[in-house]
Coordinates of C-alpha atoms and ligand atoms in Angstrom, one line a residue:
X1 CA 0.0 0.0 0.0
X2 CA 1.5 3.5 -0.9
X3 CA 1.0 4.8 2.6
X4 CA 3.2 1.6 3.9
X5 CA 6.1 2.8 2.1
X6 CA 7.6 5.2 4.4
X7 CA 10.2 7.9 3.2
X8 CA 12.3 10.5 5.4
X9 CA 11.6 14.1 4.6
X10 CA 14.6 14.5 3.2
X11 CA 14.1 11.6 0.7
X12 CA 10.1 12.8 -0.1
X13 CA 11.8 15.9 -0.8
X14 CA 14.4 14.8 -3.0
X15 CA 11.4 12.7 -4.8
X16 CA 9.5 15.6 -5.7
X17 CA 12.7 17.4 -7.7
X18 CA 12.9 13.7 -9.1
X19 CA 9.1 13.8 -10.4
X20 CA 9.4 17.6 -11.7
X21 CA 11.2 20.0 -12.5
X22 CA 13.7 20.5 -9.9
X23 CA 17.2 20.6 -9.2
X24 CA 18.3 16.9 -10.2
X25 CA 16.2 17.9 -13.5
X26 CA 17.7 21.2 -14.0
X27 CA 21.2 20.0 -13.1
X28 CA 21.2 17.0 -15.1
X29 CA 19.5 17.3 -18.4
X30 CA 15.5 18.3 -19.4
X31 CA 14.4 15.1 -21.6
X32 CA 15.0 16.3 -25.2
X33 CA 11.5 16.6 -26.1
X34 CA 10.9 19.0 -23.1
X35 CA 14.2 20.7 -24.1
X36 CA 14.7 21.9 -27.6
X37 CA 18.7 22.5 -27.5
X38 CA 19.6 25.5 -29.0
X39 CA 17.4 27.8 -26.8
X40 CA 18.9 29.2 -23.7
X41 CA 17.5 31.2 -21.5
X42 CA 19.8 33.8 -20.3
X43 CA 21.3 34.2 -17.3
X44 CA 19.6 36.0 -14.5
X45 CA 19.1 40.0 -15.2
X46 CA 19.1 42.9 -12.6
X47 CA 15.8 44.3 -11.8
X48 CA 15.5 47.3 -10.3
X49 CA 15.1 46.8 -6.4
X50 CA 12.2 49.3 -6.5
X51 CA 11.2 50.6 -9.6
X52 CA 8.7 53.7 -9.8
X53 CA 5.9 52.7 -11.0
X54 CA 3.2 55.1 -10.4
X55 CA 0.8 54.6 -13.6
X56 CA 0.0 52.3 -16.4
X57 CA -1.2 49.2 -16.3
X58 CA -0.9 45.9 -15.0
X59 CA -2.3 42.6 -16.7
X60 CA -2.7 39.9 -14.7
X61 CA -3.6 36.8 -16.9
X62 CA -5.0 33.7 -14.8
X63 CA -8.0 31.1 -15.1
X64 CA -9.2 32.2 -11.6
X65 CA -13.0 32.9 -12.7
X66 CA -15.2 30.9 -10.1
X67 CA -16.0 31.5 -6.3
X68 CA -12.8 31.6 -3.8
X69 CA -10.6 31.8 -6.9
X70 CA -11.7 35.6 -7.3
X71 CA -12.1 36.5 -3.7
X72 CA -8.7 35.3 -3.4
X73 CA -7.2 37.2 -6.7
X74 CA -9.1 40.2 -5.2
X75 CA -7.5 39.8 -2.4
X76 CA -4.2 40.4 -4.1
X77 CA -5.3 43.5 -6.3
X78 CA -6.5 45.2 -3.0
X79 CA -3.0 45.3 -1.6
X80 CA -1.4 46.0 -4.4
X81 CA -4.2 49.0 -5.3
X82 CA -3.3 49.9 -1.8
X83 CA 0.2 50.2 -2.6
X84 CA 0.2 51.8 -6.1
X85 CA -3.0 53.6 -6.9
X86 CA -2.0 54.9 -9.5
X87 CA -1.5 51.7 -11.3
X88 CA -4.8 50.0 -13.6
X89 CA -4.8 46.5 -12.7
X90 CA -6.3 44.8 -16.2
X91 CA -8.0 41.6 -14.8
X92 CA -7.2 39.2 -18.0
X93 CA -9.1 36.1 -16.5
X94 CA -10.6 33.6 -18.9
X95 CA -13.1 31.0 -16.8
X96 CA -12.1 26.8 -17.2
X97 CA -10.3 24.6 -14.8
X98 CA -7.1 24.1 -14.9
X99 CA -6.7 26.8 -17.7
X100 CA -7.6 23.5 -20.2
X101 CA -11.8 24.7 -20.5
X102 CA -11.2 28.3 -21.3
X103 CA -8.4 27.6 -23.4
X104 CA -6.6 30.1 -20.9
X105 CA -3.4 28.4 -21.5
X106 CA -4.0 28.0 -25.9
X107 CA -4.6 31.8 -25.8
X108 CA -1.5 32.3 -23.3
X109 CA 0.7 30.3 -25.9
X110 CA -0.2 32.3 -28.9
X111 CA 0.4 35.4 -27.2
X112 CA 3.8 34.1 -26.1
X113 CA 4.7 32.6 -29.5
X114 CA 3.2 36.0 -31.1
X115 CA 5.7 38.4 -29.0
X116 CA 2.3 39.7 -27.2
X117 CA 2.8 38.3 -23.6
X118 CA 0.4 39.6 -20.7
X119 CA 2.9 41.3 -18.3
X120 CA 1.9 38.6 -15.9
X121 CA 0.4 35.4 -16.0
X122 CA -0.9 31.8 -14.0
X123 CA 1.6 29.3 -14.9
X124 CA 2.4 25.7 -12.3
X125 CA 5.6 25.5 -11.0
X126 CA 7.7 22.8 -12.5
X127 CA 7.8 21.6 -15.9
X128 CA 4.5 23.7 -17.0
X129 CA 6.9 26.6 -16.3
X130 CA 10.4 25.0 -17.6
X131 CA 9.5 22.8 -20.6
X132 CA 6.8 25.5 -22.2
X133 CA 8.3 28.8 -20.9
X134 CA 11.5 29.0 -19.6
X135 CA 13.7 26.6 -21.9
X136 CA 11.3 28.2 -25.0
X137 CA 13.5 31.6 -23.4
X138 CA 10.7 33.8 -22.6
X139 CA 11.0 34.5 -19.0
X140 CA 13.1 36.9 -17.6
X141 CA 15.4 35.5 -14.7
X142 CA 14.3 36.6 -11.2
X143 CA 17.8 36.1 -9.2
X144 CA 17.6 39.6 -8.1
X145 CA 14.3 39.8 -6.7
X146 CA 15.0 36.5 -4.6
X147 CA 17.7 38.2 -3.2
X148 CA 16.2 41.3 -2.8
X149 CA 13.2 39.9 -1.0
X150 CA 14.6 37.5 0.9
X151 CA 12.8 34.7 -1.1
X152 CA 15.9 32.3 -0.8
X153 CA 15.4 32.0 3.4
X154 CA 11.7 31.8 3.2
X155 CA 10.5 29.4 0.4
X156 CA 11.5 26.1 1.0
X157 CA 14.5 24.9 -1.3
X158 CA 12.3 22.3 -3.0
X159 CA 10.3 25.0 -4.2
X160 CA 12.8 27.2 -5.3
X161 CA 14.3 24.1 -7.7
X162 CA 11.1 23.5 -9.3
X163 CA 10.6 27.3 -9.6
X164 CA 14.8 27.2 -11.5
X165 CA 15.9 26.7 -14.5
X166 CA 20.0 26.1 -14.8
X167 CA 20.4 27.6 -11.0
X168 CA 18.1 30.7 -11.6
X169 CA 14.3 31.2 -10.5
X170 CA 12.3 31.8 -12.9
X171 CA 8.7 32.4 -11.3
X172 CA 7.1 33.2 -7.9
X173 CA 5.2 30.8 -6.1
X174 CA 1.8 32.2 -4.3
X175 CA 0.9 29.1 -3.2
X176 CA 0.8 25.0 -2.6
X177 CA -2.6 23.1 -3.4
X178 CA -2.7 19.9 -2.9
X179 CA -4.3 17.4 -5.4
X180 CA -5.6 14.4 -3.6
X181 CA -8.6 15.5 -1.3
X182 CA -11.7 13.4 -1.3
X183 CA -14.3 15.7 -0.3
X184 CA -17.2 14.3 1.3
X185 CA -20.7 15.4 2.1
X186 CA -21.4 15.2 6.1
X187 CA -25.2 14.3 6.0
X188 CA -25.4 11.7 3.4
X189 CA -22.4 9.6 5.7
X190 CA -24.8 10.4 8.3
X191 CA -27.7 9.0 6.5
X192 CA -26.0 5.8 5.3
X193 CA -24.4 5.3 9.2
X194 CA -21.0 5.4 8.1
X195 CA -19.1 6.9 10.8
X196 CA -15.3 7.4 8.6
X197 CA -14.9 8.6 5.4
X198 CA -13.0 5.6 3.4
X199 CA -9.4 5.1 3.4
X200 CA -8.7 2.9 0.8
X201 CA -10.5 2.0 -3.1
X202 CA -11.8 -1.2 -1.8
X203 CA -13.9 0.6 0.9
X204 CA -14.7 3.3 -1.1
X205 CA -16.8 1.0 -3.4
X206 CA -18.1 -0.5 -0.3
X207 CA -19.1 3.4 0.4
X208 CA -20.1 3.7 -2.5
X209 CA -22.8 0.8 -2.8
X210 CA -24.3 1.8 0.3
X211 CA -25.4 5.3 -1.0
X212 CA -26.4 3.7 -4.1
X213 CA -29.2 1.9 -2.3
X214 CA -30.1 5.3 -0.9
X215 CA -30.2 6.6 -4.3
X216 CA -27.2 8.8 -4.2
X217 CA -24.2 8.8 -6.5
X218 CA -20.7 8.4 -5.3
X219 CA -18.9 10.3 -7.2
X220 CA -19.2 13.8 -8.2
X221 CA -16.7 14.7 -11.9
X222 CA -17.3 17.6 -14.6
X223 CA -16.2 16.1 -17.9
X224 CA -17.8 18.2 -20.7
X225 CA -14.4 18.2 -21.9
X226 CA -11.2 16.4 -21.1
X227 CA -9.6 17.2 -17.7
X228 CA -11.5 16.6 -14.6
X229 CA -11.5 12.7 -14.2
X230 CA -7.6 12.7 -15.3
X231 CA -7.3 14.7 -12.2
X232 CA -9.0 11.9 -10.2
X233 CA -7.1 9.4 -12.3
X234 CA -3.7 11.0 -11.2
X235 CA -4.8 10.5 -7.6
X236 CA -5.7 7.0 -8.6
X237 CA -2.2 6.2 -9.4
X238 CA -0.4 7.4 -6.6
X239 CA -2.6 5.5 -4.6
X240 CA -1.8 2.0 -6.6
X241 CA 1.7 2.7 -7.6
X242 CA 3.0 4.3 -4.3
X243 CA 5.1 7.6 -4.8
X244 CA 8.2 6.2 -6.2
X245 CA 6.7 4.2 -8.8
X246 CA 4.4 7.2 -9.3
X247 CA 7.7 9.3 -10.0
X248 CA 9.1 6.8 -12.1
X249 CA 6.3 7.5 -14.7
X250 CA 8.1 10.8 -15.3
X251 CA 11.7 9.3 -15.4
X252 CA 11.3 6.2 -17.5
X253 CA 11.6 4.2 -14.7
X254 CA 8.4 3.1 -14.6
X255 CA 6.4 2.3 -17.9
X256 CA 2.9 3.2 -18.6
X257 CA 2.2 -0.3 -19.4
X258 CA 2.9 -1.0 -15.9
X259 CA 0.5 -3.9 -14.3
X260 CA -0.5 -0.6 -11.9
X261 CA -1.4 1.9 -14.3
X262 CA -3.8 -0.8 -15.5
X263 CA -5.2 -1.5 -12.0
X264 CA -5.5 2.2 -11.7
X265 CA -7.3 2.4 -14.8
X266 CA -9.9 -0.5 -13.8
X267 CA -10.6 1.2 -10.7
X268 CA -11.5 4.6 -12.4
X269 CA -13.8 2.2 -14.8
X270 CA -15.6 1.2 -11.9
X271 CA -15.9 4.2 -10.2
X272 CA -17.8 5.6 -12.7
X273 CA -20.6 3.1 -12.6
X274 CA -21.4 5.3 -9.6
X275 CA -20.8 8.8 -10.9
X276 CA -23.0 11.1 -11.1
X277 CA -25.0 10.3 -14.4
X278 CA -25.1 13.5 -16.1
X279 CA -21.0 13.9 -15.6
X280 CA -20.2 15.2 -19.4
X281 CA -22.5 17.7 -19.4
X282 CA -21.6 19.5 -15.9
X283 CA -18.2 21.8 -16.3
X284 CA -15.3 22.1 -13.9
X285 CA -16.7 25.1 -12.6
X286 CA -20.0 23.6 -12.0
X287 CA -18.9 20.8 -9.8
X288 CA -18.9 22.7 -6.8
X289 CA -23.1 23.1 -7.2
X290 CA -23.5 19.3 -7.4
X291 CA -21.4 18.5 -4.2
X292 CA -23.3 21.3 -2.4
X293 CA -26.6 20.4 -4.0
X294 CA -26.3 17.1 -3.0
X295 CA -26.4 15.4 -6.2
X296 CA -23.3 13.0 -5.3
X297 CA -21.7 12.6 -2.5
X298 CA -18.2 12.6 -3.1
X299 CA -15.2 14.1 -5.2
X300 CA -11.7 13.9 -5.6
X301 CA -10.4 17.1 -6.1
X302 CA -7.7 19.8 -5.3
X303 CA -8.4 21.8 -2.2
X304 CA -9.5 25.1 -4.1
X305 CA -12.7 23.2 -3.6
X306 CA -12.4 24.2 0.0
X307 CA -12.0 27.8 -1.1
X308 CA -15.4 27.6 -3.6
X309 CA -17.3 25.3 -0.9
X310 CA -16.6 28.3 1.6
X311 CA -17.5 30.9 -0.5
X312 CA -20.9 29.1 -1.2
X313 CA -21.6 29.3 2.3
X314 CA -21.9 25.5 1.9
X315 CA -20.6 23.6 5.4
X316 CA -22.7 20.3 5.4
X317 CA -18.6 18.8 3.4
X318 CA -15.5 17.5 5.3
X319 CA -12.2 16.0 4.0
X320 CA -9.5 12.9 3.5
X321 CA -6.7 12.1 1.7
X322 CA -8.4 10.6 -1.4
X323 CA -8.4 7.0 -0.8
X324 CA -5.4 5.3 -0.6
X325 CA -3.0 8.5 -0.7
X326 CA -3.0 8.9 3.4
X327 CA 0.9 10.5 4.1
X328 CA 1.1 11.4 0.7
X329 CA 0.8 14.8 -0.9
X330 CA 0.5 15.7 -4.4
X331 CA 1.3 18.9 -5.1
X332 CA 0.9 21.8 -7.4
X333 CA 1.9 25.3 -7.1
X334 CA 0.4 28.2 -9.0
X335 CA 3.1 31.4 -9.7
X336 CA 3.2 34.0 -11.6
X337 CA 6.6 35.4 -13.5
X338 CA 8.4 38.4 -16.2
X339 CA 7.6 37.3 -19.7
X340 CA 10.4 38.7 -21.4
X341 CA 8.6 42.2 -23.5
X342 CA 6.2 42.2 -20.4
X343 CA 4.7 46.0 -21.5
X344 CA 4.6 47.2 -17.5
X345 CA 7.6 45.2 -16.5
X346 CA 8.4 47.9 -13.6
X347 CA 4.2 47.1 -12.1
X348 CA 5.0 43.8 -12.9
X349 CA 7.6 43.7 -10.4
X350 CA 5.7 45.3 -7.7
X351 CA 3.4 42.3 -8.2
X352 CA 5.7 39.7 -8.1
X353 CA 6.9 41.2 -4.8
X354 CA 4.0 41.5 -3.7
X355 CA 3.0 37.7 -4.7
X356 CA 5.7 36.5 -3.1
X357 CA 5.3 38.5 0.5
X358 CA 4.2 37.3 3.6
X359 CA 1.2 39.7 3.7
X360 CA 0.3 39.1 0.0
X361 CA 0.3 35.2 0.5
X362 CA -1.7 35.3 3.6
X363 CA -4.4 37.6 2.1
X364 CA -4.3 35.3 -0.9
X365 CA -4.0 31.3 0.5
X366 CA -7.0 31.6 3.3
X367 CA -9.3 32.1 0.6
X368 CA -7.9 30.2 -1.9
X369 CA -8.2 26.9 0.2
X370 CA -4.3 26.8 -0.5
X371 CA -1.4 27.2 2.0
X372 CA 1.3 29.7 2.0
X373 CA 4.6 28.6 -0.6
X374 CA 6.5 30.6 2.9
X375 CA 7.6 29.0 5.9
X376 CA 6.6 32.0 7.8
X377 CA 2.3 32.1 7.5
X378 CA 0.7 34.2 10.3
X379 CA -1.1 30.9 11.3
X380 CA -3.8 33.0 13.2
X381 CA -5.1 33.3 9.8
X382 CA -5.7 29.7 8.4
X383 CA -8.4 27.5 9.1
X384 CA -8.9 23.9 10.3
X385 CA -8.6 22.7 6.9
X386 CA -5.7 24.6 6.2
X387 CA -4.1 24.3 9.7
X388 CA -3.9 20.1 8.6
X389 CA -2.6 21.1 5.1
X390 CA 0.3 23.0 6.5
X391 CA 0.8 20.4 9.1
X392 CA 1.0 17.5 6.2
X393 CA 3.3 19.2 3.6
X394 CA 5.9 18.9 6.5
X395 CA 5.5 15.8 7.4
X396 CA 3.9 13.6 4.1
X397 CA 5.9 11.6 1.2
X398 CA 5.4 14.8 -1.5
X399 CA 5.3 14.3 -5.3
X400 CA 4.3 16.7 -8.1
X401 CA 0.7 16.3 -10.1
X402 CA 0.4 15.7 -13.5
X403 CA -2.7 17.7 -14.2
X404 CA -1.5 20.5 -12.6
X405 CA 1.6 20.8 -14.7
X406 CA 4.4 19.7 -11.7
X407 CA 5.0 16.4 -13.4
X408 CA 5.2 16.3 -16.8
X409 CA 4.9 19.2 -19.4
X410 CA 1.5 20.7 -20.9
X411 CA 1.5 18.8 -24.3
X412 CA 1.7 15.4 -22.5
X413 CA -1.0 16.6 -20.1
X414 CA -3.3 17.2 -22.9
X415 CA -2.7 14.1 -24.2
X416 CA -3.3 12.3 -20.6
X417 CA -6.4 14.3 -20.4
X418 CA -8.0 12.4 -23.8
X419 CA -6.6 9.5 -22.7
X420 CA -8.9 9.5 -19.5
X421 CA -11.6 11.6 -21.1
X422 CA -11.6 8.4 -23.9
X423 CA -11.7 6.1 -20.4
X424 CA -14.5 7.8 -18.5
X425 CA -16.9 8.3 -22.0
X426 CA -16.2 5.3 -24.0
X427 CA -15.2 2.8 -21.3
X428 CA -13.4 1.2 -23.1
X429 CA -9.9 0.0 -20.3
X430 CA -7.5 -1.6 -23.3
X431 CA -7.9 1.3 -25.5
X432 CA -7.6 3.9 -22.9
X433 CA -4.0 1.8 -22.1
X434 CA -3.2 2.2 -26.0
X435 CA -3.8 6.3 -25.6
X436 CA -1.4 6.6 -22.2
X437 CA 1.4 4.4 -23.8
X438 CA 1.3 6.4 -27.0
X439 CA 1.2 9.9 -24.7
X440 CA 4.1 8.9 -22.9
X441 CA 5.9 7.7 -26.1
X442 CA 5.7 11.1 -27.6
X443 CA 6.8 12.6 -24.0
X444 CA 10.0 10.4 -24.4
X445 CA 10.1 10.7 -20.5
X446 CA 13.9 10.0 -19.2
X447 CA 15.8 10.5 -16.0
Ligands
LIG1 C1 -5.5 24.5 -10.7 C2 -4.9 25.7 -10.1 C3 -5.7 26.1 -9.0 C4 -7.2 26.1 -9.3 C5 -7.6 24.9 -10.1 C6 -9.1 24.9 -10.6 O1 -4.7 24.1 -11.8 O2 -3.6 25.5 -9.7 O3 -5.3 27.3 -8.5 O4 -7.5 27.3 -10.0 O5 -6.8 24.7 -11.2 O6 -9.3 25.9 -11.6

C-alpha cells in the first residue's frame, strides 16, 4: 500500500525534484523533447530593487473565474491597489479549470509565440513553467528579486528548484494546493451510518454501494471536456503505484504499461458506474453546485474546492486524503513570472513582490483553500482545513501532479487528459491503455 512505504523528509523531498522540474532535473538534463537544444534562456538579469511605478497598467492573466478563486485574486489586487493607486490593474481572467476549458493556457501560448505576452500570468511551477516557458527563453530571470526579497530564506529549497531553470528562479510561487482531497458530504455519511470517510479503493466501493441503495451517487466529476476525471485518475495512481513508482512514470523508470497503471485504470472504470450520471454535461466550474446540491456525495479534487465550498456558504462537506493517498501529498503550485517584452515590467515587479510577500500570500491562501509557498504564515489566519494542510506538507511523502503541470509538461498533459476523457466516455480499459502508452511515447520521459 502506498501509505506503507515510508520515506524520510529529506528523501520525499528529494522525490518531488525527481518527479518535476527541480534541481536533479535542471542539473542533469530536461528530456530532449521537453528541451529543444539551441534555446537558452539567459542568465539572471538585474531588476530594479524598487522601480517607480506610479501609472499604467498591469495585466494579470489567470483562469481564476469561479468563487474563492476571485475572492482570493481580489485579495491580491487590493493590496497592491493599496500600494500603487496609480496603477490599472487589467483583470485578464478567462473561466475553465485548470486553464484546459477556457483555453486560458492555448490563448496564453499564442500570445507568447506572437511576442504579445500579458505582463503577468498563472503558470504551475515545475515543468508547465520549464519545458513551455523557460527553456522556450521567454521568461526573464528573477535572481535579483529572490535576493532582494529574501525569497531564498523563506520558500523552502524544493520549491525554489522547481521554480529554477539552470540555478536561476524563474517564477514566484503564491501558493501549494494539494491534489488528492476526497471531499465528502457530512449528512449523506450520516444518513448511510458510516461513521469514517473511506481510506482505501476497496472501501470506497463498499461506500459507494451503500449510497447507491439510498439513491445517491458516489462520485461527483465535470467532464464536458477532457480534464477533470484525469485529475481523479492521477490520484488513482499514486494510490496503486506508491510515490516512487508514481515518480518513475516521469523518469522512465516506470512504464505506462505498468500492471498498476492498468489497476489504476480498472478502478477509475468502476468508479464511474457510480458517478454522477449527467458527468459530461456539468463543467469544472460547476462541480462545486452538485457536491453542495447534493447530487453526489463525493469528489476527488484539489483543495480550491475548500475555497469555492466556503465561498458558497456551503458547510454540510468535510475532508481525506483521497483514498489510498493517506501520508502522501500531491502537489501543485500556482506562480506567476516576467515574460520577457512584459509591457509594464516595472508594475509587474511590484506584483511579483507582492505575490511572493508574507502579507500578500496570507491575504491570498486563506481564501484560496491553498497554503502559503512561505515558511513564515501568520497561522492565526488559516483554518482547520488549512491548519492540517500545513501540518502535512511537513511531514507527508510529496510528489508533483500531473494535471496541474508539476510532473510532466503541458503537451503530455493534454494528451493524458484524452486519454482518460476516452476512459470515463467510451469505457473502453484496453484502449484507454493504447492512448497513455502512446502519450508517454511522444513525451519520451527519461531520468
Ligand atoms: C489548478 C490551479 C488552482 C485552481 C484549479 C481549478 O490548476 O492550480 O489554483 O485554480 O486549477 O481551476
Amino acid at each position: 500500500m502506498a501509505m506503507n512505504r515510508k520515506l524520510t523528509r529529506r528523501q520525499s523531498l528529494k522525490l518531488l525534484w525527481m518527479g518535476t522540474a527541480g534541481a536533479t532535473l535542471a542539473a542533469c538534463a530536461v528530456p530532449p523533447a521537453q528541451a529543444p537544444a539551441p534555446t537558452q534562456p539567459a542568465a539572471a538579469t538585474s531588476q530594479p530593487a524598487e522601480p517607480a511605478a506610479a501609472g499604467g497598467k498591469l495585466e494579470i492573466f489567470s483562469w481564476w473565474t469561479s468563487g474563492g478563486e476571485v475572492e482570493a485574486l481580489n485579495a491580491l489586487y487590493d493590496l497592491y491597489k493599496k500600494k500603487y493607486p496609480g496603477v490599472e490593474i487589467v483583470n485578464a481572467a478567462l473561466a475553465g479549470g485548470a486553464g484546459q476549458g477556457g483555453n486560458m493556457k492555448a490563448v496564453l501560448k499564442t500570445r507568447m509565440l506572437g511576442g504579445d505576452p500579458p505582463d503577468s500570468f498563472q503558470v504551475h511551477l515545475g515543468q508547465e513553467l520549464i519545458a513551455d516557458h523557460v527553456v522556450a527563453n521567454r521568461m526573464e530571470a528573477l535572481d535579483d528579486l529572490y535576493k532582494s526579497e529574501g525569497w531564498n530564506e523563506v520558500f523552502p529549497k524544493g520549491i525554489i528548484d522547481l521554480a529554477s531553470y539552470q540555478g536561476h528562479p524563474y517564477s514566484v510561487p503564491v501558493n501549494i494546493h494539494r491534489s488528492n482531497v476526497l471531499w465528502y458530504n457530512t449528512k449523506h455519511m450520516q444518513d448511510v451510518g458510516v461513521s469514517k470517510p473511506p481510506e482505501t479503493w476497496d472501501e470506497w466501493f463498499e461506500y459507494a454501494e451503500q449510497l447507491k441503495a439510498k439513491g445517491i451517487p458516489a462520485l461527483a466529476v465535470a467532464e464536458n471536456e477532457p480534464g477533470f476525471s484525469a485529475h481523479v485518475f492521477e490520484n488513482v495512481l499514486v494510490a496503486t503505484l506508491g510515490p516512487e513508482k508514481y515518480l518513475g512514470l516521469f523518469n522512465g523508470s516506470t512504464k505506462w504499461d505498468d500492471e498498476g497503471v492498468k489497476q489504476s485504470a480498472e478502478i477509475l472504470n468502476k468508479a464511474m458506474d457510480y458517478a454522477e450520471p449527467d458527468y459530461t454535461s456539468v463543467a469544472w466550474g460547476d462541480i462545486n453546485d452538485v457536491i453542495s446540491g447534493g447530487k453526489a456525495s463525493t469528489m476527488i479534487m484539489g483543495d480550491w474546492t475548500h475555497g469555492l465550498l466556503k465561498a458558497k456558504g456551503f458547510t454540510d462537506y468535510h475532508w481525506a486524503p483521497a483514498p489510498g493517498t493517506k501520508g502522501i501529498f500531491v502537489a501543485l503550485s500556482d506562480s506567476f513570472g516576467l515574460p520577457k517584452g512584459a509591457k509594464d515590467r516595472d508594475n509587474v515587479i511590484n506584483w511579483l513582490k507582492l505575490c511572493g510577500s508574507r502579507e500578500g500570500q496570507d491575504a491570498f491562501n486563506p481564501l484560496k483553500g491553498s497554503i502559503s509557498a512561505r515558511n513564515d504564515p501568520d497561522l492565526s489566519k488559516y483554518d482547520d482545513y488549512l491548519k492540517e494542510a500545513i501540518q502535512d506538507w511537513k511531514s507527508n511523502t510529496i510528489v508533483g501532479s500531473i494535471q496541474h503541470g508539476a510532473a510532466a509538461k503541458q503537451s503530455f498533459v493534454n494528451d493524458y487528459d484524452n486519454a482518460i476523457n476516452y476512459l470515463v466516455t467510451k469505457r473502453d480499459v484496453d484502449g484507454t491503455m493504447t492512448k497513455l502508452l502512446e502519450a508517454a511515447d511522444l513525451a519520451e520521459f527519461k531520468m
